[in-house]
Amino acid sequence: MHSLSQEIEGFSQNRLKKQCTRVTTVTGRRLLERRGEDGGGEEEVEELQEEGAGFGFVEDTSLDLQVGVVRPFLLLASQDAAHDLETLHRWEVTHILNVAYGVSNLLPDQLEYKTLQILDLPDTDITSHLEECSAFIDRARQQEENMNRKRSGRLSEEALQRQKFRKQIWKQR
């Protein structure tokens, strides 16, 4: 079994699709960022001239309940999805790595959380948190695999409690 940190270390930028990212700074400047042709090297930045440019944020009041599957055991989602009982139930979430600043954990008695308050700013160095995050993800994956092994013979007490919890959440709807 490879750990998440081993997968990250083996990552190659050559496998990424070519993308452009539209950035609005806090002052309202709008930029278009793209990597060089080979996927590496220096980032190309082009300033966009647009009418009616405002400040560098747009208030979005709609829920973002999309869930991305990074690996079968690893999901990526917003704080909205992490606070939506139906989404948590549908995806059978057992652990949440919360790296948002100022976002509370909704169900600390039913789910296992790891919380790191990381500011979402360009100058924030997230690499200092990778080892701790990887350890939590690996531990969660191992616990899930152990539960699946127990389940194959008979349902364990943990699995029964989880089923009961899921039924309670479903009834609360």
PDB file of C-alpha atoms in Angstrom:
ATOM      1  CA  MET A   1       0.000   0.000   0.000  1.00  0.00           C
ATOM      2  CA  HIS A   2       1.459   3.347  -1.019  1.00  0.00           C
ATOM      3  CA  SER A   3       0.944   6.253   1.319  1.00  0.00           C
ATOM      4  CA  LEU A   4      -0.452   9.516   0.078  1.00  0.00           C
ATOM      5  CA  SER A   5       2.897  11.196   0.712  1.00  0.00           C
ATOM      6  CA  GLN A   6       4.589   8.636  -1.588  1.00  0.00           C
ATOM      7  CA  GLU A   7       2.017   9.389  -4.296  1.00  0.00           C
ATOM      8  CA  ILE A   8       2.662  13.119  -3.896  1.00  0.00           C
ATOM      9  CA  GLU A   9       6.436  12.596  -4.116  1.00  0.00           C
ATOM     10  CA  GLY A  10       5.941  10.585  -7.330  1.00  0.00           C
ATOM     11  CA  PHE A  11       3.785  13.307  -8.896  1.00  0.00           C
ATOM     12  CA  SER A  12       4.780  14.559 -12.340  1.00  0.00           C
ATOM     13  CA  GLN A  13       3.699  17.932 -13.741  1.00  0.00           C
ATOM     14  CA  ASN A  14       3.870  16.432 -17.228  1.00  0.00           C
ATOM     15  CA  ARG A  15       0.626  14.551 -16.514  1.00  0.00           C
ATOM     16  CA  LEU A  16      -1.329  17.772 -15.926  1.00  0.00           C
ATOM     17  CA  LYS A  17      -3.584  19.271 -18.575  1.00  0.00           C
ATOM     18  CA  LYS A  18      -2.677  22.724 -19.842  1.00  0.00           C
ATOM     19  CA  GLN A  19      -4.880  25.221 -17.980  1.00  0.00           C
ATOM     20  CA  CYS A  20      -5.376  28.954 -17.670  1.00  0.00           C
ATOM     21  CA  THR A  21      -6.418  30.485 -14.367  1.00  0.00           C
ATOM     22  CA  ARG A  22      -8.253  33.772 -14.113  1.00  0.00           C
ATOM     23  CA  VAL A  23      -7.223  35.667 -10.972  1.00  0.00           C
ATOM     24  CA  THR A  24      -8.722  38.800  -9.458  1.00  0.00           C
ATOM     25  CA  THR A  25      -6.471  40.441  -6.883  1.00  0.00           C
ATOM     26  CA  VAL A  26      -7.796  42.128  -3.746  1.00  0.00           C
ATOM     27  CA  THR A  27      -7.334  45.476  -5.496  1.00  0.00           C
ATOM     28  CA  GLY A  28      -9.500  44.363  -8.424  1.00  0.00           C
ATOM     29  CA  ARG A  29      -6.723  43.745 -11.001  1.00  0.00           C
ATOM     30  CA  ARG A  30      -7.640  40.849 -13.289  1.00  0.00           C
ATOM     31  CA  LEU A  31      -4.911  38.507 -14.461  1.00  0.00           C
ATOM     32  CA  LEU A  32      -4.706  35.426 -16.652  1.00  0.00           C
ATOM     33  CA  GLU A  33      -2.088  32.926 -15.450  1.00  0.00           C
ATOM     34  CA  ARG A  34      -0.756  29.967 -17.436  1.00  0.00           C
ATOM     35  CA  ARG A  35       2.263  27.686 -17.246  1.00  0.00           C
ATOM     36  CA  GLY A  36       4.811  27.513 -20.052  1.00  0.00           C
ATOM     37  CA  GLU A  37       4.224  25.139 -22.974  1.00  0.00           C
ATOM     38  CA  ASP A  38       6.128  22.286 -21.326  1.00  0.00           C
ATOM     39  CA  GLY A  39       3.995  22.493 -18.149  1.00  0.00           C
ATOM     40  CA  GLY A  40       6.920  23.594 -16.038  1.00  0.00           C
ATOM     41  CA  GLY A  41       9.115  26.613 -15.951  1.00  0.00           C
ATOM     42  CA  GLU A  42       7.963  30.118 -15.323  1.00  0.00           C
ATOM     43  CA  GLU A  43       4.354  31.098 -15.082  1.00  0.00           C
ATOM     44  CA  GLU A  44       3.083  33.506 -17.754  1.00  0.00           C
ATOM     45  CA  VAL A  45       0.894  36.306 -16.415  1.00  0.00           C
ATOM     46  CA  GLU A  46      -1.204  38.545 -18.635  1.00  0.00           C
ATOM     47  CA  GLU A  47      -3.153  41.496 -17.296  1.00  0.00           C
ATOM     48  CA  LEU A  48      -6.728  41.623 -18.565  1.00  0.00           C
ATOM     49  CA  GLN A  49      -8.349  44.955 -19.308  1.00  0.00           C
ATOM     50  CA  GLU A  50     -12.008  44.707 -18.413  1.00  0.00           C
ATOM     51  CA  GLU A  51     -14.651  47.305 -17.869  1.00  0.00           C
ATOM     52  CA  GLY A  52     -16.318  47.513 -14.493  1.00  0.00           C
ATOM     53  CA  ALA A  53     -13.586  45.723 -12.556  1.00  0.00           C
ATOM     54  CA  GLY A  54     -14.411  45.797  -8.858  1.00  0.00           C
ATOM     55  CA  PHE A  55     -12.749  44.514  -5.758  1.00  0.00           C
ATOM     56  CA  GLY A  56     -11.069  41.117  -5.683  1.00  0.00           C
ATOM     57  CA  PHE A  57     -13.970  39.056  -4.414  1.00  0.00           C
ATOM     58  CA  VAL A  58     -17.450  38.080  -5.433  1.00  0.00           C
ATOM     59  CA  GLU A  59     -19.908  37.077  -2.770  1.00  0.00           C
ATOM     60  CA  ASP A  60     -21.327  33.684  -3.678  1.00  0.00           C
ATOM     61  CA  THR A  61     -24.350  32.663  -1.636  1.00  0.00           C
ATOM     62  CA  SER A  62     -25.148  29.477  -3.576  1.00  0.00           C
ATOM     63  CA  LEU A  63     -24.251  26.108  -2.046  1.00  0.00           C
ATOM     64  CA  ASP A  64     -21.303  24.227  -3.517  1.00  0.00           C
ATOM     65  CA  LEU A  65     -22.119  20.557  -2.885  1.00  0.00           C
ATOM     66  CA  GLN A  66     -19.836  19.117  -5.563  1.00  0.00           C
ATOM     67  CA  VAL A  67     -17.604  16.268  -4.429  1.00  0.00           C
ATOM     68  CA  GLY A  68     -14.488  15.323  -6.337  1.00  0.00           C
ATOM     69  CA  VAL A  69     -13.066  11.810  -6.128  1.00  0.00           C
ATOM     70  CA  VAL A  70      -9.284  12.135  -5.847  1.00  0.00           C
ATOM     71  CA  ARG A  71      -8.872   8.432  -5.031  1.00  0.00           C
ATOM     72  CA  PRO A  72     -11.570   5.896  -4.075  1.00  0.00           C
ATOM     73  CA  PHE A  73     -10.736   6.590  -0.420  1.00  0.00           C
ATOM     74  CA  LEU A  74     -10.133  10.351  -0.767  1.00  0.00           C
ATOM     75  CA  LEU A  75     -12.736  12.996  -1.603  1.00  0.00           C
ATOM     76  CA  LEU A  76     -12.317  16.736  -2.122  1.00  0.00           C
ATOM     77  CA  ALA A  77     -15.155  19.138  -1.380  1.00  0.00           C
ATOM     78  CA  SER A  78     -16.058  22.571  -0.051  1.00  0.00           C
ATOM     79  CA  GLN A  79     -17.179  23.551   3.426  1.00  0.00           C
ATOM     80  CA  ASP A  80     -20.758  23.464   2.117  1.00  0.00           C
ATOM     81  CA  ALA A  81     -20.477  19.751   1.305  1.00  0.00           C
ATOM     82  CA  ALA A  82     -18.789  19.091   4.666  1.00  0.00           C
ATOM     83  CA  HIS A  83     -21.802  20.698   6.385  1.00  0.00           C
ATOM     84  CA  ASP A  84     -24.496  18.985   4.300  1.00  0.00           C
ATOM     85  CA  LEU A  85     -25.830  15.854   6.027  1.00  0.00           C
ATOM     86  CA  GLU A  86     -27.239  14.338   2.831  1.00  0.00           C
ATOM     87  CA  THR A  87     -23.917  14.743   1.014  1.00  0.00           C
ATOM     88  CA  LEU A  88     -21.971  13.231   3.935  1.00  0.00           C
ATOM     89  CA  HIS A  89     -24.407  10.310   4.030  1.00  0.00           C
ATOM     90  CA  ARG A  90     -24.394   9.740   0.262  1.00  0.00           C
ATOM     91  CA  TRP A  91     -20.590   9.608   0.141  1.00  0.00           C
ATOM     92  CA  GLU A  92     -20.302   7.597   3.403  1.00  0.00           C
ATOM     93  CA  VAL A  93     -17.861  10.082   4.900  1.00  0.00           C
ATOM     94  CA  THR A  94     -16.118   8.949   8.117  1.00  0.00           C
ATOM     95  CA  HIS A  95     -13.225  11.431   8.379  1.00  0.00           C
ATOM     96  CA  ILE A  96     -12.874  15.106   7.462  1.00  0.00           C
ATOM     97  CA  LEU A  97      -9.634  17.020   7.028  1.00  0.00           C
ATOM     98  CA  ASN A  98     -10.705  20.623   7.606  1.00  0.00           C
ATOM     99  CA  VAL A  99      -8.056  23.054   6.339  1.00  0.00           C
ATOM    100  CA  ALA A 100     -10.300  26.116   6.093  1.00  0.00           C
ATOM    101  CA  TYR A 101      -9.766  29.145   8.290  1.00  0.00           C
ATOM    102  CA  GLY A 102     -12.666  29.816  10.653  1.00  0.00           C
ATOM    103  CA  VAL A 103     -14.864  26.890   9.518  1.00  0.00           C
ATOM    104  CA  SER A 104     -16.307  24.817  12.354  1.00  0.00           C
ATOM    105  CA  ASN A 105     -16.687  21.035  12.425  1.00  0.00           C
ATOM    106  CA  LEU A 106     -20.382  20.165  12.162  1.00  0.00           C
ATOM    107  CA  LEU A 107     -20.478  16.662  13.687  1.00  0.00           C
ATOM    108  CA  PRO A 108     -17.472  16.207  16.011  1.00  0.00           C
ATOM    109  CA  ASP A 109     -19.245  13.412  17.944  1.00  0.00           C
ATOM    110  CA  GLN A 110     -20.013  11.328  14.824  1.00  0.00           C
ATOM    111  CA  LEU A 111     -17.103  11.984  12.443  1.00  0.00           C
ATOM    112  CA  GLU A 112     -13.362  12.091  12.993  1.00  0.00           C
ATOM    113  CA  TYR A 113     -11.885  15.498  12.201  1.00  0.00           C
ATOM    114  CA  LYS A 114      -8.411  16.911  11.759  1.00  0.00           C
ATOM    115  CA  THR A 115      -8.530  20.704  11.735  1.00  0.00           C
ATOM    116  CA  LEU A 116      -5.740  22.970  10.514  1.00  0.00           C
ATOM    117  CA  GLN A 117      -6.659  26.620  10.078  1.00  0.00           C
ATOM    118  CA  ILE A 118      -4.798  27.573   6.910  1.00  0.00           C
ATOM    119  CA  LEU A 119      -5.340  30.977   5.340  1.00  0.00           C
ATOM    120  CA  ASP A 120      -6.305  30.863   1.659  1.00  0.00           C
ATOM    121  CA  LEU A 121      -3.743  33.412   0.523  1.00  0.00           C
ATOM    122  CA  PRO A 122      -1.119  33.199  -2.253  1.00  0.00           C
ATOM    123  CA  ASP A 123       1.761  33.707   0.192  1.00  0.00           C
ATOM    124  CA  THR A 124       0.626  30.938   2.583  1.00  0.00           C
ATOM    125  CA  ASP A 125       3.136  28.067   2.607  1.00  0.00           C
ATOM    126  CA  ILE A 126       0.957  24.941   2.656  1.00  0.00           C
ATOM    127  CA  THR A 127       3.910  22.569   2.275  1.00  0.00           C
ATOM    128  CA  SER A 128       4.600  22.808   6.010  1.00  0.00           C
ATOM    129  CA  HIS A 129       1.224  21.086   6.614  1.00  0.00           C
ATOM    130  CA  LEU A 130       1.510  18.268   4.048  1.00  0.00           C
ATOM    131  CA  GLU A 131       3.091  15.686   6.349  1.00  0.00           C
ATOM    132  CA  GLU A 132       0.439  16.155   9.045  1.00  0.00           C
ATOM    133  CA  CYS A 133      -2.382  16.034   6.468  1.00  0.00           C
ATOM    134  CA  SER A 134      -0.935  12.941   4.784  1.00  0.00           C
ATOM    135  CA  ALA A 135      -0.631  11.162   8.142  1.00  0.00           C
ATOM    136  CA  PHE A 136      -4.318  11.845   8.910  1.00  0.00           C
ATOM    137  CA  ILE A 137      -5.409  10.614   5.461  1.00  0.00           C
ATOM    138  CA  ASP A 138      -3.256   7.481   5.719  1.00  0.00           C
ATOM    139  CA  ARG A 139      -4.610   6.746   9.226  1.00  0.00           C
ATOM    140  CA  ALA A 140      -8.208   7.177   8.013  1.00  0.00           C
ATOM    141  CA  ARG A 141      -7.557   4.915   5.028  1.00  0.00           C
ATOM    142  CA  GLN A 142      -6.034   2.230   7.272  1.00  0.00           C
ATOM    143  CA  GLN A 143      -8.981   2.396   9.702  1.00  0.00           C
ATOM    144  CA  GLU A 144     -11.415   2.015   6.803  1.00  0.00           C
ATOM    145  CA  GLU A 145      -9.490  -0.972   5.412  1.00  0.00           C
ATOM    146  CA  ASN A 146      -9.455  -2.607   8.862  1.00  0.00           C
ATOM    147  CA  MET A 147     -13.216  -2.085   9.176  1.00  0.00           C
ATOM    148  CA  ASN A 148     -13.776  -3.612   5.738  1.00  0.00           C
ATOM    149  CA  ARG A 149     -11.773  -6.688   6.791  1.00  0.00           C
ATOM    150  CA  LYS A 150     -13.879  -7.072   9.945  1.00  0.00           C
ATOM    151  CA  ARG A 151     -17.048  -6.589   7.915  1.00  0.00           C
ATOM    152  CA  SER A 152     -16.221  -9.414   5.546  1.00  0.00           C
ATOM    153  CA  GLY A 153     -16.828 -12.015   8.312  1.00  0.00           C
ATOM    154  CA  ARG A 154     -19.514 -10.144  10.256  1.00  0.00           C
ATOM    155  CA  LEU A 155     -20.416  -6.561  11.019  1.00  0.00           C
ATOM    156  CA  SER A 156     -18.192  -5.109  13.713  1.00  0.00           C
ATOM    157  CA  GLU A 157     -19.491  -2.951  16.531  1.00  0.00           C
ATOM    158  CA  GLU A 158     -17.951   0.111  14.834  1.00  0.00           C
ATOM    159  CA  ALA A 159     -19.743  -0.673  11.582  1.00  0.00           C
ATOM    160  CA  LEU A 160     -23.034  -1.163  13.399  1.00  0.00           C
ATOM    161  CA  GLN A 161     -22.617   2.195  15.130  1.00  0.00           C
ATOM    162  CA  ARG A 162     -21.829   3.843  11.792  1.00  0.00           C
ATOM    163  CA  GLN A 163     -24.935   2.280  10.210  1.00  0.00           C
ATOM    164  CA  LYS A 164     -27.017   3.500  13.132  1.00  0.00           C
ATOM    165  CA  PHE A 165     -25.539   7.002  12.761  1.00  0.00           C
ATOM    166  CA  ARG A 166     -26.303   7.074   9.029  1.00  0.00           C
ATOM    167  CA  LYS A 167     -29.872   5.985   9.659  1.00  0.00           C
ATOM    168  CA  GLN A 168     -30.253   8.762  12.270  1.00  0.00           C
ATOM    169  CA  ILE A 169     -28.968  11.358   9.811  1.00  0.00           C
ATOM    170  CA  TRP A 170     -31.321  10.035   7.146  1.00  0.00           C
ATOM    171  CA  LYS A 171     -34.289  10.221   9.536  1.00  0.00           C
ATOM    172  CA  GLN A 172     -33.413  13.827  10.444  1.00  0.00           C
ATOM    173  CA  ARG A 173     -34.048  14.877   6.845  1.00  0.00           C
TER     174      ARG A 173
END
